Amino acid sequence: MAKAFKYGLKGIRGYLEPAERELLRSLFDDVISMLAPAKQASQDPLAALVGLDPEAREPSDRALRRLLPNVMKNDGDASLEFRRYTERSLRESKIGALKAAALTLDREDLVLTAADARHWATALNDVRLVLAERLDIRDDADADNIHLMQDWSQAEDVESYLALVYNFTTWLQESLVQAMVHSLDARH
Amino acid sequence: MTLSVALGPDTRESTQTGTAASTDVLTAPDIPWNLVIWNDPVNLMSYVSYVFRSYFGYSETKANKLMMEVHKKGRSIVAHGSKEQVEQHAVAMHGYGLWATVEKATDGNGSGSGKGKGKRG
């Protein structure tokens, strides 16, 4: 069984079983492939250099739309314009965090630096946002229902399996954030 | 992405010397845009509060207050600034996975308040 992340002298330490590492690696990879653009949107090297993507559109996939939301609530045109300037680098920074988190899974000891921990926190958060869309978690009541699924022997179908995975990543992220809060407090 | 941010009344207070001149400078141009964070059932309360502390440099008390406002009212204005400033913050918040939008300061007075809960996009 995994152990909660703990903040200590050497950084933030966690422990994961090999199967849990495999699970997380595949979750991180899944979100990376969602975020990777289907094609090189713009071949213009200057546009690519400044992160401009004239082809950017609001994603049709719900989960992707949650990862890359509109910047204005009631102005689709302005949001689209903004998206063309920012979405590519947002995708890249999310992919960067997911890749960095995945790399630490290769270490024998799971000891995270402050930068590793930030990558892990956002990577786990993005994984949870995607799982939540797949599980159709729309409000706190939905979230509470999913939270009741804690016993792996209950995993009968894809949805119950996803719910258990969601709860595992929620627990892991909560313990990580607590450890990060301790490290923040320790610096003050 | 999360580098060198200083805004909001909390961080200003400590550097204010209270001279008439500096007050004029601060109120001079305009502070017309808000950064809004919306509630969702996924983001952990501890994480949202952590992001407010580490990104904006807010105190634990202020970060928790804003986080609870998001949780209970469905949304909270967590920063003000020029359009460019709040847009930059919004992208940073999206990087963290928080649901953030920007709006003109006048839009936020009641019109959108409380309507966010349970609704998407």
PDB file of C-alpha atoms in Angstrom:
ATOM      1  CA  MET A   1       0.000   0.000   0.000  1.00  0.00           C
ATOM      2  CA  ALA A   2       1.059   3.540  -0.734  1.00  0.00           C
ATOM      3  CA  LYS A   3       2.050   5.763   2.166  1.00  0.00           C
ATOM      4  CA  ALA A   4       1.041   9.396   2.558  1.00  0.00           C
ATOM      5  CA  PHE A   5       3.590  12.010   1.497  1.00  0.00           C
ATOM      6  CA  LYS A   6       5.483  13.499   4.443  1.00  0.00           C
ATOM      7  CA  TYR A   7       7.591  16.629   4.648  1.00  0.00           C
ATOM      8  CA  GLY A   8      10.996  16.117   6.265  1.00  0.00           C
ATOM      9  CA  LEU A   9      14.574  17.332   6.236  1.00  0.00           C
ATOM     10  CA  LYS A  10      15.362  15.812   2.861  1.00  0.00           C
ATOM     11  CA  GLY A  11      12.226  17.016   1.141  1.00  0.00           C
ATOM     12  CA  ILE A  12       8.850  15.420   0.624  1.00  0.00           C
ATOM     13  CA  ARG A  13       8.946  11.663   0.826  1.00  0.00           C
ATOM     14  CA  GLY A  14       6.345   9.233  -0.402  1.00  0.00           C
ATOM     15  CA  TYR A  15       6.095   5.525  -0.936  1.00  0.00           C
ATOM     16  CA  LEU A  16       4.288   3.726  -3.757  1.00  0.00           C
ATOM     17  CA  GLU A  17       4.049   0.052  -4.643  1.00  0.00           C
ATOM     18  CA  PRO A  18       5.258  -0.918  -8.123  1.00  0.00           C
ATOM     19  CA  ALA A  19       1.665  -1.448  -9.306  1.00  0.00           C
ATOM     20  CA  GLU A  20       0.701   2.012  -8.024  1.00  0.00           C
ATOM     21  CA  ARG A  21       3.652   3.534  -9.862  1.00  0.00           C
ATOM     22  CA  GLU A  22       2.533   1.798 -13.048  1.00  0.00           C
ATOM     23  CA  LEU A  23      -0.997   3.077 -12.585  1.00  0.00           C
ATOM     24  CA  LEU A  24       0.162   6.661 -12.094  1.00  0.00           C
ATOM     25  CA  ARG A  25       2.562   6.441 -15.021  1.00  0.00           C
ATOM     26  CA  SER A  26      -0.270   5.373 -17.318  1.00  0.00           C
ATOM     27  CA  LEU A  27      -2.587   8.089 -15.960  1.00  0.00           C
ATOM     28  CA  PHE A  28       0.062  10.761 -16.530  1.00  0.00           C
ATOM     29  CA  ASP A  29       0.656   9.366 -20.044  1.00  0.00           C
ATOM     30  CA  ASP A  30      -3.069   9.424 -20.827  1.00  0.00           C
ATOM     31  CA  VAL A  31      -3.378  13.085 -19.922  1.00  0.00           C
ATOM     32  CA  ILE A  32      -0.181  13.893 -21.835  1.00  0.00           C
ATOM     33  CA  SER A  33      -1.638  12.367 -24.992  1.00  0.00           C
ATOM     34  CA  MET A  34      -4.907  14.278 -24.476  1.00  0.00           C
ATOM     35  CA  LEU A  35      -2.986  17.545 -24.205  1.00  0.00           C
ATOM     36  CA  ALA A  36      -0.594  16.922 -27.080  1.00  0.00           C
ATOM     37  CA  PRO A  37      -1.999  18.715 -30.119  1.00  0.00           C
ATOM     38  CA  ALA A  38      -3.267  16.349 -32.800  1.00  0.00           C
ATOM     39  CA  LYS A  39      -1.147  18.042 -35.405  1.00  0.00           C
ATOM     40  CA  GLN A  40       1.491  20.716 -35.572  1.00  0.00           C
ATOM     41  CA  ALA A  41      -1.060  23.496 -35.632  1.00  0.00           C
ATOM     42  CA  SER A  42       1.181  26.067 -37.183  1.00  0.00           C
ATOM     43  CA  GLN A  43       4.240  25.428 -39.266  1.00  0.00           C
ATOM     44  CA  ASP A  44       5.221  29.067 -39.074  1.00  0.00           C
ATOM     45  CA  PRO A  45       8.440  28.929 -37.018  1.00  0.00           C
ATOM     46  CA  LEU A  46       7.992  32.438 -35.670  1.00  0.00           C
ATOM     47  CA  ALA A  47       4.437  31.689 -34.549  1.00  0.00           C
ATOM     48  CA  ALA A  48       5.672  28.494 -32.912  1.00  0.00           C
ATOM     49  CA  LEU A  49       8.487  30.376 -31.220  1.00  0.00           C
ATOM     50  CA  VAL A  50       6.152  32.853 -29.563  1.00  0.00           C
ATOM     51  CA  GLY A  51       3.646  30.129 -28.754  1.00  0.00           C
ATOM     52  CA  LEU A  52       1.007  31.440 -31.140  1.00  0.00           C
ATOM     53  CA  ASP A  53      -1.532  28.984 -32.476  1.00  0.00           C
ATOM     54  CA  PRO A  54      -3.895  30.552 -35.035  1.00  0.00           C
ATOM     55  CA  GLU A  55      -5.735  27.243 -35.368  1.00  0.00           C
ATOM     56  CA  ALA A  56      -6.650  26.956 -31.689  1.00  0.00           C
ATOM     57  CA  ARG A  57     -10.321  26.204 -30.972  1.00  0.00           C
ATOM     58  CA  GLU A  58     -12.310  25.658 -27.822  1.00  0.00           C
ATOM     59  CA  PRO A  59     -11.970  21.892 -27.228  1.00  0.00           C
ATOM     60  CA  SER A  60     -15.082  19.805 -27.906  1.00  0.00           C
ATOM     61  CA  ASP A  61     -14.070  17.229 -25.289  1.00  0.00           C
ATOM     62  CA  ARG A  62     -15.433  18.152 -21.856  1.00  0.00           C
ATOM     63  CA  ALA A  63     -12.370  17.060 -19.927  1.00  0.00           C
ATOM     64  CA  LEU A  64     -10.029  18.930 -22.226  1.00  0.00           C
ATOM     65  CA  ARG A  65     -12.254  21.988 -21.956  1.00  0.00           C
ATOM     66  CA  ARG A  66     -11.862  21.834 -18.183  1.00  0.00           C
ATOM     67  CA  LEU A  67      -8.064  21.631 -18.507  1.00  0.00           C
ATOM     68  CA  LEU A  68      -7.991  24.480 -21.037  1.00  0.00           C
ATOM     69  CA  PRO A  69     -10.960  26.677 -20.083  1.00  0.00           C
ATOM     70  CA  ASN A  70     -12.160  29.889 -21.700  1.00  0.00           C
ATOM     71  CA  VAL A  71     -10.695  32.965 -20.073  1.00  0.00           C
ATOM     72  CA  MET A  72     -13.973  34.879 -20.216  1.00  0.00           C
ATOM     73  CA  LYS A  73     -17.309  33.550 -19.149  1.00  0.00           C
ATOM     74  CA  ASN A  74     -19.547  35.311 -21.623  1.00  0.00           C
ATOM     75  CA  ASP A  75     -17.296  36.312 -24.472  1.00  0.00           C
ATOM     76  CA  GLY A  76     -16.454  33.448 -26.798  1.00  0.00           C
ATOM     77  CA  ASP A  77     -14.698  35.635 -29.366  1.00  0.00           C
ATOM     78  CA  ALA A  78     -12.368  37.268 -26.871  1.00  0.00           C
ATOM     79  CA  SER A  79     -11.718  33.879 -25.254  1.00  0.00           C
ATOM     80  CA  LEU A  80     -10.823  32.368 -28.605  1.00  0.00           C
ATOM     81  CA  GLU A  81      -8.515  35.236 -29.420  1.00  0.00           C
ATOM     82  CA  PHE A  82      -6.798  34.775 -26.049  1.00  0.00           C
ATOM     83  CA  ARG A  83      -6.623  31.017 -26.542  1.00  0.00           C
ATOM     84  CA  ARG A  84      -4.667  31.499 -29.769  1.00  0.00           C
ATOM     85  CA  TYR A  85      -1.970  33.332 -27.879  1.00  0.00           C
ATOM     86  CA  THR A  86      -1.813  31.227 -24.736  1.00  0.00           C
ATOM     87  CA  GLU A  87      -3.153  27.724 -25.227  1.00  0.00           C
ATOM     88  CA  ARG A  88      -0.061  26.227 -26.785  1.00  0.00           C
ATOM     89  CA  SER A  89       2.201  27.238 -23.908  1.00  0.00           C
ATOM     90  CA  LEU A  90      -0.438  26.172 -21.374  1.00  0.00           C
ATOM     91  CA  ARG A  91      -0.565  22.735 -22.981  1.00  0.00           C
ATOM     92  CA  GLU A  92       3.219  22.594 -22.968  1.00  0.00           C
ATOM     93  CA  SER A  93       3.556  23.567 -19.324  1.00  0.00           C
ATOM     94  CA  LYS A  94       0.957  20.974 -18.291  1.00  0.00           C
ATOM     95  CA  ILE A  95       2.682  18.293 -20.364  1.00  0.00           C
ATOM     96  CA  GLY A  96       6.008  19.354 -18.830  1.00  0.00           C
ATOM     97  CA  ALA A  97       4.669  18.887 -15.293  1.00  0.00           C
ATOM     98  CA  LEU A  98       3.124  15.512 -16.157  1.00  0.00           C
ATOM     99  CA  LYS A  99       6.379  14.313 -17.740  1.00  0.00           C
ATOM    100  CA  ALA A 100       8.449  15.545 -14.802  1.00  0.00           C
ATOM    101  CA  ALA A 101       6.155  13.764 -12.354  1.00  0.00           C
ATOM    102  CA  ALA A 102       6.314  10.577 -14.442  1.00  0.00           C
ATOM    103  CA  LEU A 103      10.128  10.720 -14.423  1.00  0.00           C
ATOM    104  CA  THR A 104      10.298  10.741 -10.624  1.00  0.00           C
ATOM    105  CA  LEU A 105       8.420   7.429 -10.672  1.00  0.00           C
ATOM    106  CA  ASP A 106      11.611   5.829 -12.011  1.00  0.00           C
ATOM    107  CA  ARG A 107      13.475   6.676  -8.819  1.00  0.00           C
ATOM    108  CA  GLU A 108      13.862   3.964  -6.239  1.00  0.00           C
ATOM    109  CA  ASP A 109      13.203   6.429  -3.404  1.00  0.00           C
ATOM    110  CA  LEU A 110      10.280   8.741  -3.987  1.00  0.00           C
ATOM    111  CA  VAL A 111      11.786  11.898  -2.475  1.00  0.00           C
ATOM    112  CA  LEU A 112      10.524  15.094  -4.083  1.00  0.00           C
ATOM    113  CA  THR A 113      12.237  18.466  -4.299  1.00  0.00           C
ATOM    114  CA  ALA A 114      10.053  21.564  -4.073  1.00  0.00           C
ATOM    115  CA  ALA A 115       9.922  21.716  -7.889  1.00  0.00           C
ATOM    116  CA  ASP A 116       9.078  17.993  -8.155  1.00  0.00           C
ATOM    117  CA  ALA A 117       6.278  18.470  -5.632  1.00  0.00           C
ATOM    118  CA  ARG A 118       4.769  21.344  -7.651  1.00  0.00           C
ATOM    119  CA  HIS A 119       4.854  19.199 -10.783  1.00  0.00           C
ATOM    120  CA  TRP A 120       3.239  16.335  -8.914  1.00  0.00           C
ATOM    121  CA  ALA A 121       0.503  18.511  -7.448  1.00  0.00           C
ATOM    122  CA  THR A 122      -0.547  19.918 -10.827  1.00  0.00           C
ATOM    123  CA  ALA A 123      -0.135  16.551 -12.569  1.00  0.00           C
ATOM    124  CA  LEU A 124      -2.360  14.805 -10.012  1.00  0.00           C
ATOM    125  CA  ASN A 125      -4.846  17.661 -10.208  1.00  0.00           C
ATOM    126  CA  ASP A 126      -5.090  17.404 -14.009  1.00  0.00           C
ATOM    127  CA  VAL A 127      -5.500  13.615 -13.780  1.00  0.00           C
ATOM    128  CA  ARG A 128      -8.321  14.098 -11.258  1.00  0.00           C
ATOM    129  CA  LEU A 129     -10.045  16.727 -13.403  1.00  0.00           C
ATOM    130  CA  VAL A 130     -10.059  14.299 -16.339  1.00  0.00           C
ATOM    131  CA  LEU A 131     -11.258  11.348 -14.242  1.00  0.00           C
ATOM    132  CA  ALA A 132     -13.990  13.528 -12.727  1.00  0.00           C
ATOM    133  CA  GLU A 133     -15.340  14.378 -16.178  1.00  0.00           C
ATOM    134  CA  ARG A 134     -15.315  10.704 -17.168  1.00  0.00           C
ATOM    135  CA  LEU A 135     -17.145   9.891 -13.910  1.00  0.00           C
ATOM    136  CA  ASP A 136     -19.609  12.729 -14.529  1.00  0.00           C
ATOM    137  CA  ILE A 137     -18.882  14.448 -11.216  1.00  0.00           C
ATOM    138  CA  ARG A 138     -20.920  17.654 -11.517  1.00  0.00           C
ATOM    139  CA  ASP A 139     -21.445  18.745  -7.928  1.00  0.00           C
ATOM    140  CA  ASP A 140     -20.433  18.015  -4.350  1.00  0.00           C
ATOM    141  CA  ALA A 141     -23.105  15.318  -3.976  1.00  0.00           C
ATOM    142  CA  ASP A 142     -21.675  13.433  -6.970  1.00  0.00           C
ATOM    143  CA  ALA A 143     -18.218  13.758  -5.466  1.00  0.00           C
ATOM    144  CA  ASP A 144     -19.475  12.398  -2.121  1.00  0.00           C
ATOM    145  CA  ASN A 145     -21.055   9.393  -3.839  1.00  0.00           C
ATOM    146  CA  ILE A 146     -17.842   8.580  -5.664  1.00  0.00           C
ATOM    147  CA  HIS A 147     -15.954   8.968  -2.413  1.00  0.00           C
ATOM    148  CA  LEU A 148     -17.917   6.061  -0.908  1.00  0.00           C
ATOM    149  CA  MET A 149     -16.132   3.681  -3.251  1.00  0.00           C
ATOM    150  CA  GLN A 150     -13.059   2.683  -1.261  1.00  0.00           C
ATOM    151  CA  ASP A 151     -12.884  -1.089  -1.484  1.00  0.00           C
ATOM    152  CA  TRP A 152     -10.970  -2.513  -4.453  1.00  0.00           C
ATOM    153  CA  SER A 153     -12.993  -5.733  -4.244  1.00  0.00           C
ATOM    154  CA  GLN A 154     -15.962  -3.556  -5.342  1.00  0.00           C
ATOM    155  CA  ALA A 155     -14.322  -2.933  -8.712  1.00  0.00           C
ATOM    156  CA  GLU A 156     -16.768  -4.644 -11.029  1.00  0.00           C
ATOM    157  CA  ASP A 157     -16.873  -2.448 -14.080  1.00  0.00           C
ATOM    158  CA  VAL A 158     -15.039   0.428 -15.679  1.00  0.00           C
ATOM    159  CA  GLU A 159     -16.923   3.055 -13.720  1.00  0.00           C
ATOM    160  CA  SER A 160     -16.279   1.538 -10.291  1.00  0.00           C
ATOM    161  CA  TYR A 161     -12.634   1.032 -11.253  1.00  0.00           C
ATOM    162  CA  LEU A 162     -12.371   4.689 -12.318  1.00  0.00           C
ATOM    163  CA  ALA A 163     -14.007   5.751  -9.060  1.00  0.00           C
ATOM    164  CA  LEU A 164     -11.422   3.819  -7.046  1.00  0.00           C
ATOM    165  CA  VAL A 165      -8.610   5.307  -9.110  1.00  0.00           C
ATOM    166  CA  TYR A 166     -10.112   8.764  -8.587  1.00  0.00           C
ATOM    167  CA  ASN A 167     -10.242   8.238  -4.825  1.00  0.00           C
ATOM    168  CA  PHE A 168      -6.677   6.968  -4.755  1.00  0.00           C
ATOM    169  CA  THR A 169      -5.370  10.017  -6.643  1.00  0.00           C
ATOM    170  CA  THR A 170      -7.474  12.309  -4.423  1.00  0.00           C
ATOM    171  CA  TRP A 171      -5.950  10.794  -1.294  1.00  0.00           C
ATOM    172  CA  LEU A 172      -2.455  11.002  -2.754  1.00  0.00           C
ATOM    173  CA  GLN A 173      -2.875  14.648  -3.783  1.00  0.00           C
ATOM    174  CA  GLU A 174      -4.327  15.594  -0.389  1.00  0.00           C
ATOM    175  CA  SER A 175      -1.350  14.074   1.415  1.00  0.00           C
ATOM    176  CA  LEU A 176       1.040  15.802  -0.985  1.00  0.00           C
ATOM    177  CA  VAL A 177      -0.621  19.204  -0.500  1.00  0.00           C
ATOM    178  CA  GLN A 178      -0.507  18.779   3.283  1.00  0.00           C
ATOM    179  CA  ALA A 179       3.231  18.082   3.022  1.00  0.00           C
ATOM    180  CA  MET A 180       3.662  21.129   0.755  1.00  0.00           C
ATOM    181  CA  VAL A 181       1.776  23.303   3.236  1.00  0.00           C
ATOM    182  CA  HIS A 182       4.141  22.088   5.971  1.00  0.00           C
ATOM    183  CA  SER A 183       7.123  23.029   3.834  1.00  0.00           C
ATOM    184  CA  LEU A 184       5.553  26.450   3.208  1.00  0.00           C
ATOM    185  CA  ASP A 185       4.982  26.945   6.957  1.00  0.00           C
ATOM    186  CA  ALA A 186       8.546  25.823   7.711  1.00  0.00           C
ATOM    187  CA  ARG A 187       9.905  28.650   5.568  1.00  0.00           C
ATOM    188  CA  HIS A 188       8.012  31.341   7.476  1.00  0.00           C
TER     189      HIS A 188
ATOM    190  CA  MET B   1       5.029  31.034 -15.002  1.00  0.00           C
ATOM    191  CA  THR B   2       4.584  31.713 -11.327  1.00  0.00           C
ATOM    192  CA  LEU B   3       7.434  34.182 -11.000  1.00  0.00           C
ATOM    193  CA  SER B   4       7.524  37.532  -9.263  1.00  0.00           C
ATOM    194  CA  VAL B   5       3.945  38.416  -8.654  1.00  0.00           C
ATOM    195  CA  ALA B   6       3.042  41.177  -6.277  1.00  0.00           C
ATOM    196  CA  LEU B   7      -0.427  42.575  -6.261  1.00  0.00           C
ATOM    197  CA  GLY B   8      -3.468  43.066  -4.139  1.00  0.00           C
ATOM    198  CA  PRO B   9      -3.996  45.182  -1.075  1.00  0.00           C
ATOM    199  CA  ASP B  10      -2.086  42.860   1.256  1.00  0.00           C
ATOM    200  CA  THR B  11       1.222  43.204  -0.476  1.00  0.00           C
ATOM    201  CA  ARG B  12       0.755  46.898  -1.145  1.00  0.00           C
ATOM    202  CA  GLU B  13       0.107  47.822   2.465  1.00  0.00           C
ATOM    203  CA  SER B  14       3.533  46.865   3.689  1.00  0.00           C
ATOM    204  CA  THR B  15       5.294  49.079   1.156  1.00  0.00           C
ATOM    205  CA  GLN B  16       2.948  52.066   1.423  1.00  0.00           C
ATOM    206  CA  THR B  17       4.607  54.975   3.104  1.00  0.00           C
ATOM    207  CA  GLY B  18       1.478  57.036   3.188  1.00  0.00           C
ATOM    208  CA  THR B  19       2.692  60.098   1.347  1.00  0.00           C
ATOM    209  CA  ALA B  20       0.196  61.971  -0.755  1.00  0.00           C
ATOM    210  CA  ALA B  21       2.305  61.528  -3.852  1.00  0.00           C
ATOM    211  CA  SER B  22       2.396  57.736  -3.725  1.00  0.00           C
ATOM    212  CA  THR B  23      -1.334  57.563  -3.135  1.00  0.00           C
ATOM    213  CA  ASP B  24      -1.902  59.575  -6.265  1.00  0.00           C
ATOM    214  CA  VAL B  25       0.260  57.238  -8.262  1.00  0.00           C
ATOM    215  CA  LEU B  26      -1.600  54.176  -7.023  1.00  0.00           C
ATOM    216  CA  THR B  27      -5.066  55.489  -7.785  1.00  0.00           C
ATOM    217  CA  ALA B  28      -4.096  57.215 -10.982  1.00  0.00           C
ATOM    218  CA  PRO B  29      -4.713  54.995 -14.004  1.00  0.00           C
ATOM    219  CA  ASP B  30      -7.354  52.350 -13.422  1.00  0.00           C
ATOM    220  CA  ILE B  31      -7.829  48.995 -11.748  1.00  0.00           C
ATOM    221  CA  PRO B  32     -10.643  47.814 -13.934  1.00  0.00           C
ATOM    222  CA  TRP B  33     -10.341  43.999 -14.170  1.00  0.00           C
ATOM    223  CA  ASN B  34     -11.004  41.120 -11.788  1.00  0.00           C
ATOM    224  CA  LEU B  35      -9.630  37.606 -11.636  1.00  0.00           C
ATOM    225  CA  VAL B  36     -12.459  35.246 -10.683  1.00  0.00           C
ATOM    226  CA  ILE B  37     -12.038  31.697  -9.374  1.00  0.00           C
ATOM    227  CA  TRP B  38     -15.068  29.404  -9.774  1.00  0.00           C
ATOM    228  CA  ASN B  39     -16.094  26.522  -7.568  1.00  0.00           C
ATOM    229  CA  ASP B  40     -15.871  22.986  -8.833  1.00  0.00           C
ATOM    230  CA  PRO B  41     -16.385  19.683  -7.045  1.00  0.00           C
ATOM    231  CA  VAL B  42     -12.926  18.332  -7.855  1.00  0.00           C
ATOM    232  CA  ASN B  43     -10.260  20.732  -6.652  1.00  0.00           C
ATOM    233  CA  LEU B  44      -9.218  20.096  -3.065  1.00  0.00           C
ATOM    234  CA  MET B  45      -9.831  22.936  -0.629  1.00  0.00           C
ATOM    235  CA  SER B  46      -6.306  22.496   0.702  1.00  0.00           C
ATOM    236  CA  TYR B  47      -4.912  22.736  -2.816  1.00  0.00           C
ATOM    237  CA  VAL B  48      -6.864  25.871  -3.748  1.00  0.00           C
ATOM    238  CA  SER B  49      -5.712  27.562  -0.550  1.00  0.00           C
ATOM    239  CA  TYR B  50      -2.130  26.410  -1.193  1.00  0.00           C
ATOM    240  CA  VAL B  51      -2.226  27.913  -4.698  1.00  0.00           C
ATOM    241  CA  PHE B  52      -3.475  31.268  -3.336  1.00  0.00           C
ATOM    242  CA  ARG B  53      -0.672  31.288  -0.764  1.00  0.00           C
ATOM    243  CA  SER B  54       2.160  30.207  -2.986  1.00  0.00           C
ATOM    244  CA  TYR B  55       1.237  32.020  -6.206  1.00  0.00           C
ATOM    245  CA  PHE B  56      -0.154  35.311  -4.875  1.00  0.00           C
ATOM    246  CA  GLY B  57       1.838  35.315  -1.657  1.00  0.00           C
ATOM    247  CA  TYR B  58      -1.366  35.732   0.371  1.00  0.00           C
ATOM    248  CA  SER B  59      -1.371  34.959   4.087  1.00  0.00           C
ATOM    249  CA  GLU B  60      -2.859  31.677   5.239  1.00  0.00           C
ATOM    250  CA  THR B  61      -5.842  33.560   6.667  1.00  0.00           C
ATOM    251  CA  LYS B  62      -6.554  35.458   3.457  1.00  0.00           C
ATOM    252  CA  ALA B  63      -6.019  32.366   1.293  1.00  0.00           C
ATOM    253  CA  ASN B  64      -8.458  30.332   3.393  1.00  0.00           C
ATOM    254  CA  LYS B  65     -11.033  33.131   3.386  1.00  0.00           C
ATOM    255  CA  LEU B  66     -10.963  33.370  -0.416  1.00  0.00           C
ATOM    256  CA  MET B  67     -11.029  29.581  -0.763  1.00  0.00           C
ATOM    257  CA  MET B  68     -14.116  29.354   1.480  1.00  0.00           C
ATOM    258  CA  GLU B  69     -15.791  32.100  -0.536  1.00  0.00           C
ATOM    259  CA  VAL B  70     -15.229  30.080  -3.719  1.00  0.00           C
ATOM    260  CA  HIS B  71     -16.579  26.985  -1.998  1.00  0.00           C
ATOM    261  CA  LYS B  72     -19.680  28.581  -0.463  1.00  0.00           C
ATOM    262  CA  LYS B  73     -20.627  31.303  -2.947  1.00  0.00           C
ATOM    263  CA  GLY B  74     -19.547  29.535  -6.097  1.00  0.00           C
ATOM    264  CA  ARG B  75     -16.991  32.162  -7.034  1.00  0.00           C
ATOM    265  CA  SER B  76     -14.595  34.680  -5.604  1.00  0.00           C
ATOM    266  CA  ILE B  77     -12.642  37.639  -6.922  1.00  0.00           C
ATOM    267  CA  VAL B  78      -9.126  36.826  -5.830  1.00  0.00           C
ATOM    268  CA  ALA B  79      -7.139  39.569  -7.560  1.00  0.00           C
ATOM    269  CA  HIS B  80      -7.532  42.882  -9.389  1.00  0.00           C
ATOM    270  CA  GLY B  81      -5.365  44.591 -11.926  1.00  0.00           C
ATOM    271  CA  SER B  82      -4.991  45.651 -15.502  1.00  0.00           C
ATOM    272  CA  LYS B  83      -6.473  43.355 -18.123  1.00  0.00           C
ATOM    273  CA  GLU B  84      -3.002  42.060 -18.979  1.00  0.00           C
ATOM    274  CA  GLN B  85      -2.194  41.329 -15.325  1.00  0.00           C
ATOM    275  CA  VAL B  86      -5.349  39.380 -14.590  1.00  0.00           C
ATOM    276  CA  GLU B  87      -5.077  37.491 -17.877  1.00  0.00           C
ATOM    277  CA  GLN B  88      -1.580  36.438 -16.901  1.00  0.00           C
ATOM    278  CA  HIS B  89      -2.900  35.267 -13.534  1.00  0.00           C
ATOM    279  CA  ALA B  90      -5.732  33.388 -15.246  1.00  0.00           C
ATOM    280  CA  VAL B  91      -3.278  31.419 -17.377  1.00  0.00           C
ATOM    281  CA  ALA B  92      -1.241  30.630 -14.263  1.00  0.00           C
ATOM    282  CA  MET B  93      -4.412  29.455 -12.481  1.00  0.00           C
ATOM    283  CA  HIS B  94      -5.283  27.264 -15.500  1.00  0.00           C
ATOM    284  CA  GLY B  95      -1.783  25.850 -15.193  1.00  0.00           C
ATOM    285  CA  TYR B  96      -2.610  24.834 -11.629  1.00  0.00           C
ATOM    286  CA  GLY B  97      -5.939  23.415 -12.789  1.00  0.00           C
ATOM    287  CA  LEU B  98      -8.112  26.044 -11.115  1.00  0.00           C
ATOM    288  CA  TRP B  99     -11.125  27.311 -13.032  1.00  0.00           C
ATOM    289  CA  ALA B 100     -10.389  31.006 -13.549  1.00  0.00           C
ATOM    290  CA  THR B 101     -11.907  33.734 -15.693  1.00  0.00           C
ATOM    291  CA  VAL B 102     -11.336  37.459 -16.057  1.00  0.00           C
ATOM    292  CA  GLU B 103     -14.028  40.143 -16.103  1.00  0.00           C
ATOM    293  CA  LYS B 104     -14.320  43.893 -16.072  1.00  0.00           C
ATOM    294  CA  ALA B 105     -14.572  45.056 -12.491  1.00  0.00           C
ATOM    295  CA  THR B 106     -18.053  46.454 -13.126  1.00  0.00           C
ATOM    296  CA  ASP B 107     -19.291  43.046 -14.373  1.00  0.00           C
ATOM    297  CA  GLY B 108     -18.606  41.460 -11.014  1.00  0.00           C
ATOM    298  CA  ASN B 109     -21.051  43.485  -8.944  1.00  0.00           C
ATOM    299  CA  GLY B 110     -23.688  40.901  -8.439  1.00  0.00           C
ATOM    300  CA  SER B 111     -24.413  39.960 -12.021  1.00  0.00           C
ATOM    301  CA  GLY B 112     -22.450  36.716 -12.043  1.00  0.00           C
ATOM    302  CA  SER B 113     -22.257  36.143  -8.320  1.00  0.00           C
ATOM    303  CA  GLY B 114     -23.573  32.836  -7.047  1.00  0.00           C
ATOM    304  CA  LYS B 115     -24.608  31.573 -10.453  1.00  0.00           C
ATOM    305  CA  GLY B 116     -21.486  29.511 -10.940  1.00  0.00           C
ATOM    306  CA  LYS B 117     -22.236  26.618  -8.670  1.00  0.00           C
ATOM    307  CA  GLY B 118     -22.993  23.400 -10.432  1.00  0.00           C
ATOM    308  CA  LYS B 119     -22.891  24.988 -13.845  1.00  0.00           C
ATOM    309  CA  ARG B 120     -20.214  24.701 -16.436  1.00  0.00           C
ATOM    310  CA  GLY B 121     -19.046  26.672 -19.389  1.00  0.00           C
TER     311      GLY B 121
END
